[in-house]
């Protein structure tokens, strides 16, 4: 099926509809009635070093260090990594493993900070991005800890460097926010439209592109109005486009297709077709990083669902989610758990002590009414509902079939890695099969196997080299010995006394030579590092000797 | 009668000829069996199979001298893939062998006396050190074969199970039982 | 922990799909009862009960829970489709044997719901027509042709006690497809044959109205999104096109597209049997190929084959070809330059 065209958007732009998609109940009004509320300073923050895609930051502080708000506490490591900063001033309580917001529930390395209540900040200064070298600007953004706030948390400075070969012609600001329940981008656009566009101006400059589009789903008229008003004064052309409300219309590739009709190649990035997509929240944070010199210290988080005061909160990175919920009035009775992210792609939070990180856009409190336990699954009847709902035009039931049978090669042959895990297939499945779970399992299993295979290949190579080396050493030794034997033979034959059996004389000579060699070895070779020892070292050696003696005793063999 | 025989025989000859030609013309160049088996084996070189390394075991399997269920690090998955490759039934792990969680060897550096015995034992050269110098194991290259444990005179090497970390964590196979559905 | 998505569409479940399909069968069943007498209620009841019995038996043997699988509606649908495909007023064991093969062999030996390679109802039908051709060709005559239309009580009697008092000639007649075949063998032309009593306006008397009701049910399913248009359209197109070509080649002995579309199980096949998702092709292009070939085969079997109707055999043959068709008709993935061709 080719590109279906849709009715033109409000700006007259021709929109392109991607195949599939679903429209679950929105539940957005639950959290849009209140403006964005700041959270008071909390006594304790836990800041994970791994908040972005790529290498985790390396901790720069030690237990007991005093830190200031905005001070870099995690150093970016490698090309794809960003810095991590202290959310407030205080003392480092610990650097170590703490529960983090991750579906596994496993702990990860964090810096725990006890706030001193003064909230003193490091000196922050704006930068003149127009005059800056592109590389310097990107380094600045990396040091400001800027990562995409849409959920993927890819380092922004990397996305702003598409490379020399690629020309970016269009910058898309993603305000679609297609997941149900989440409203943080909506509220950001309503309240910070001008700042978003100021941030986009920097992105436009860094990417060297002309066109700037803002894609907003048509269920957010207030956000559209605010963005249109701000676009008038942006100082560069901005087109605010209303896109149809259809999940996953806010997926980067889907939004790029809807707005431009350019389909991102399978396995590629939107930059392959000259489009770069940023979340509106990222543009807002980028503006603050450039115009105020403020690192990414906080983000806007939607707290919604079965909670006393649902709404959007400005939350410092590192705020424990339990504390955030308490600030939102706490869970209502009979809550059944938390979802981090939206209901279509989010995950169950195993541990509420885990902190808010840059990726957390929404916390949904579940209850039995809003999120009833899924019906018991039945076998797949190949009805194809999943294939019709799939925005990537996959055959999900085939992938499921092979993933379930752990036939990973076949699953991959059915384009498993084109799956964006949006959950449309699981949403429409009449058999209520947890399809995405199977795809995630198959993907991570394939990655793990590839790693295992690489490790096995390396081990094989090392083993083969070791065999080769041993073989060579043996051969060399044999050759040396043969040469020596020949020499000795020549010598002994020469010195053989007349009348004596030459063979016996030779043996005697060899024996003498060997004894001489052994004597030399005994005298000549001495360990070189055991003279001039300190008392402590001497003691340690004695201990080791004693232990060795014990070991010999116990084993009975020297 | 005779004409029928001749015709059928002729057809047989012609088809046989075509098949024979196709077998040569379209032959698929393939890895030798030993390489294929060796590719399935985990390359720990641990010798638990009774052979001095993965390659000799692969050769023995290819010759039909060894069973496919002698490789504990390869796990049930390895046995299954080998059974598939060789067209035989998978079977449980051989007697006296047991699956263990994946581990790496770690040298207690305070105890090590620098005897180099473990270095000589390591099949993949993953231990560095010199005589009378403290030794250490390169974790990334250790296959967990445990061959360094017996030669150590002071028992300073221990096997440490590799813990699951966030970046090595895998999504679990979704388990639900149709038979329990109600 | 199952993971995302945390919500599922409440408008979609296997039970609901099956229920919708069965609801779409109601008009055709009513029409059947109206034109051919209440015998259909007996055979329908028997097929449903035998279906449930064999399903429960198989589930019990396999250690599966009864409740979710007996109530998923799949076995009821199989029974209903088989009842509509079989002659009414046949001995009870005919329905039992049909459902035994449909449920135990075609469904559970292949692994139960969702795993069957062949359409269970059609397997039941095929087994019966091969094994019991005489019983399978004794179709009740439509009301105004029959000397006597058995009432409900009589129907029970006939089914369970056999043909005691009433001679089968009193209530049966040849089906239009049978009749056409016989007349052609006797040297008549198709046009002459179709003036005979079993023929109606464009199909068989009575049967054509049932077919219209099946069409109505099919359109309802299409509007409701239970099925997609590809398989029925291709199936009916395949029938019409093949019949048209045949008629153009030999106008005297061929009945033409309209007759083929509205006689036998053509409509039922197009909307309810070929569309069975488990055994049908699943790719967009594959569904067109699958439906078109099944329709074409149906006419070819009717015209050249030894059996009067060809729907069951053509669908079963195409069921076999589904994996091949699907493999070579994979759709293009979003952003991919060419359709994918999985390794076979």
XYZ file of C-alpha atoms in Angstrom, chain A residues 147-416:
270
model
C 19.612 14.572 26.029
C 16.311 14.141 24.212
C 13.370 14.461 26.582
C 10.900 12.571 24.394
C 11.844 9.308 26.043
C 14.786 8.001 24.040
C 17.269 10.366 25.781
C 19.700 10.356 22.905
C 22.470 12.938 23.449
C 21.326 16.104 21.676
C 24.783 17.295 20.671
C 25.212 14.110 18.594
C 21.891 14.677 16.846
C 22.948 18.230 16.027
C 25.960 16.881 14.137
C 24.536 14.992 11.170
C 27.936 14.668 9.532
C 29.375 16.235 6.438
C 27.669 13.985 3.892
C 24.149 14.544 5.163
C 22.311 17.743 4.494
C 19.432 18.409 6.866
C 16.720 20.437 5.184
C 13.943 20.215 7.773
C 13.879 20.477 11.541
C 10.763 19.016 13.115
C 9.756 19.897 16.645
C 7.804 16.971 17.993
C 4.850 18.159 20.021
C 2.588 15.339 18.895
C 2.595 13.588 22.266
C 0.588 10.669 20.940
C 0.651 8.471 24.037
C -2.487 8.593 26.145
C -2.337 10.215 29.595
C 0.923 12.146 29.023
C 0.604 15.942 28.860
C 4.044 17.282 29.760
C 4.806 18.434 26.205
C 1.328 19.954 25.921
C 1.881 22.028 29.056
C 5.434 22.933 28.050
C 4.108 24.278 24.758
C 1.317 26.181 26.452
C 3.628 27.880 28.938
C 7.000 28.071 27.206
C 6.203 28.442 23.503
C 8.611 31.344 22.934
C 11.476 29.590 24.712
C 10.887 26.417 22.679
C 11.192 28.381 19.458
C 14.272 30.183 20.775
C 15.824 26.772 21.400
C 14.782 25.658 17.933
C 16.575 28.686 16.498
C 19.822 27.301 17.929
C 19.071 23.859 16.508
C 18.276 25.377 13.128
C 21.573 27.258 13.238
C 23.567 24.178 14.242
C 21.931 21.964 11.610
C 22.069 24.628 8.922
C 18.502 23.948 7.833
C 15.813 26.312 6.610
C 12.438 24.750 7.307
C 11.156 24.392 10.855
C 7.919 22.475 11.394
C 6.109 21.937 14.656
C 3.888 18.849 14.624
C 1.103 18.882 17.223
C -1.770 16.388 17.360
C -5.128 18.021 16.797
C -6.322 17.154 20.304
C -4.174 19.988 21.727
C -5.736 23.237 20.460
C -4.311 25.342 23.327
C -0.767 24.225 22.622
C -1.249 24.883 18.925
C -2.555 28.389 19.602
C 0.351 29.169 21.921
C 2.892 27.885 19.425
C 1.263 29.784 16.539
C 1.337 32.990 18.567
C 4.987 32.464 19.434
C 5.812 31.618 15.819
C 4.812 35.157 14.800
C 7.685 36.548 16.854
C 10.224 33.777 16.407
C 12.303 35.798 13.962
C 12.469 32.949 11.455
C 9.790 31.040 9.550
C 8.055 28.372 11.637
C 5.084 26.328 10.511
C 2.859 24.904 13.217
C 0.992 21.915 11.798
C -1.921 20.063 13.360
C -1.553 16.350 12.691
C -4.354 13.803 13.126
C -4.568 12.252 16.574
C -3.491 8.714 15.959
C -1.019 6.699 17.991
C 1.983 6.396 17.276
C 1.870 9.644 15.303
C 4.519 11.090 17.603
C 7.110 8.466 16.725
C 9.985 10.304 15.044
C 9.775 8.399 11.766
C 5.983 8.519 11.727
C 5.868 12.272 12.375
C 8.522 12.928 9.738
C 6.456 10.933 7.248
C 3.185 12.628 8.191
C 4.653 16.086 7.759
C 6.973 15.598 4.786
C 5.966 12.348 3.100
C 9.560 11.151 3.415
C 9.808 7.581 4.636
C 12.895 6.883 6.729
C 14.733 3.897 5.241
C 14.355 0.665 7.125
C 17.136 0.444 9.682
C 18.065 4.096 9.144
C 17.524 7.436 10.835
C 15.323 10.356 9.812
C 18.534 12.195 8.963
C 18.902 9.792 6.024
C 16.056 11.697 4.373
C 17.271 15.104 5.564
C 14.944 15.481 8.525
C 15.929 15.869 12.162
C 13.320 15.514 14.892
C 13.549 16.974 18.396
C 11.069 16.887 21.209
C 9.676 20.304 22.176
C 10.867 19.780 25.742
C 14.403 19.294 24.465
C 14.205 22.580 22.589
C 13.081 24.281 25.785
C 15.960 22.752 27.766
C 18.392 23.677 25.015
C 17.228 27.264 25.176
C 17.931 27.341 28.912
C 21.335 25.753 28.407
C 22.290 28.416 25.889
C 20.505 31.555 27.076
C 21.021 30.984 30.809
C 23.914 28.554 30.798
C 21.800 26.288 32.951
C 22.472 22.551 32.758
C 19.615 20.045 32.578
C 18.688 20.088 36.251
C 14.994 19.441 36.040
C 12.293 18.328 33.665
C 8.533 18.491 33.449
C 6.846 15.279 34.520
C 3.176 14.362 34.226
C 1.854 12.661 37.339
C -1.540 11.226 36.581
C -3.937 8.353 37.016
C -5.133 7.243 40.415
C -3.412 10.023 42.342
C -4.774 12.833 44.535
C -3.449 15.851 42.595
C -2.764 14.829 39.008
C -0.880 17.429 37.019
C 2.455 18.445 35.605
C 5.352 19.131 37.911
C 8.739 20.673 37.385
C 10.873 17.987 38.961
C 14.583 18.060 39.682
C 16.529 15.189 38.184
C 17.221 12.736 40.975
C 13.964 13.234 42.868
C 12.860 9.839 44.215
C 9.582 8.905 42.568
C 8.029 8.100 45.935
C 8.688 11.735 46.975
C 7.243 13.029 43.713
C 4.068 11.046 44.318
C 3.848 12.357 47.870
C 4.081 15.899 46.522
C 1.257 15.114 44.118
C -0.963 14.245 47.061
C -0.050 10.591 47.137
C -1.626 7.557 45.569
C -5.334 7.116 46.143
C -6.476 3.966 47.942
C -6.354 0.711 46.008
C -3.631 1.810 43.628
C -2.099 -1.173 41.879
C 1.293 0.070 40.787
C 3.120 2.630 38.698
C 3.801 2.980 34.999
C 6.782 5.056 33.928
C 5.995 6.596 30.548
C 2.738 6.090 28.733
C 0.410 3.104 28.818
C 1.419 1.985 25.326
C 5.201 1.899 25.704
C 5.924 2.543 29.359
C 7.078 -0.004 31.903
C 6.012 -1.068 35.367
C 8.231 0.514 37.972
C 9.536 -2.183 40.283
C 10.925 0.173 42.937
C 9.506 3.577 43.965
C 12.776 4.645 45.556
C 14.086 5.005 42.009
C 14.616 8.628 40.972
C 13.206 10.773 38.186
C 15.726 10.816 35.343
C 15.841 12.680 32.056
C 13.803 9.947 30.367
C 10.863 10.045 32.781
C 8.097 12.044 31.156
C 5.151 10.562 32.987
C 4.257 8.612 36.100
C 0.865 6.907 35.952
C -0.660 5.450 39.093
C -2.661 2.390 38.134
C -5.826 1.061 39.638
C -8.069 -1.844 38.699
C -10.600 0.338 36.967
C -8.287 2.260 34.664
C -5.816 -0.539 34.118
C -7.625 -3.824 34.585
C -5.358 -6.871 34.551
C -5.042 -8.112 30.984
C -7.466 -10.856 29.948
C -6.009 -14.336 29.773
C -4.299 -14.823 26.405
C -5.610 -17.290 23.841
C -3.672 -18.736 20.916
C -3.052 -16.543 17.879
C -5.724 -17.007 15.247
C -3.740 -15.172 12.558
C -6.572 -12.694 12.115
C -4.118 -10.040 10.944
C -5.489 -7.282 13.180
C -1.915 -6.661 14.351
C -0.654 -6.358 10.786
C -3.354 -3.817 9.996
C -2.468 -1.813 13.112
C 1.302 -1.948 12.610
C 2.731 1.473 11.697
C 5.916 -0.181 10.426
C 3.943 -2.409 8.015
C 5.262 -5.572 9.623
C 3.567 -8.953 9.978
C 3.573 -9.051 13.780
C 1.907 -12.451 14.081
C 4.685 -14.056 12.051
C 7.341 -12.431 14.234
C 5.437 -13.587 17.295
C 5.234 -17.120 15.951
C 8.973 -17.379 15.486
C 9.911 -15.419 18.615
C 7.699 -17.719 20.638
C 9.418 -20.752 19.135
C 12.768 -19.023 19.828
C 13.561 -19.304 16.120
C 15.354 -15.999 16.281
C 16.802 -16.094 12.781
C 13.350 -16.397 11.253
C 11.993 -13.661 13.504
C 14.775 -11.421 12.283
C 14.028 -12.359 8.678
C 10.528 -10.994 9.256
C 12.110 -7.584 9.989
C 12.029 -7.808 13.769
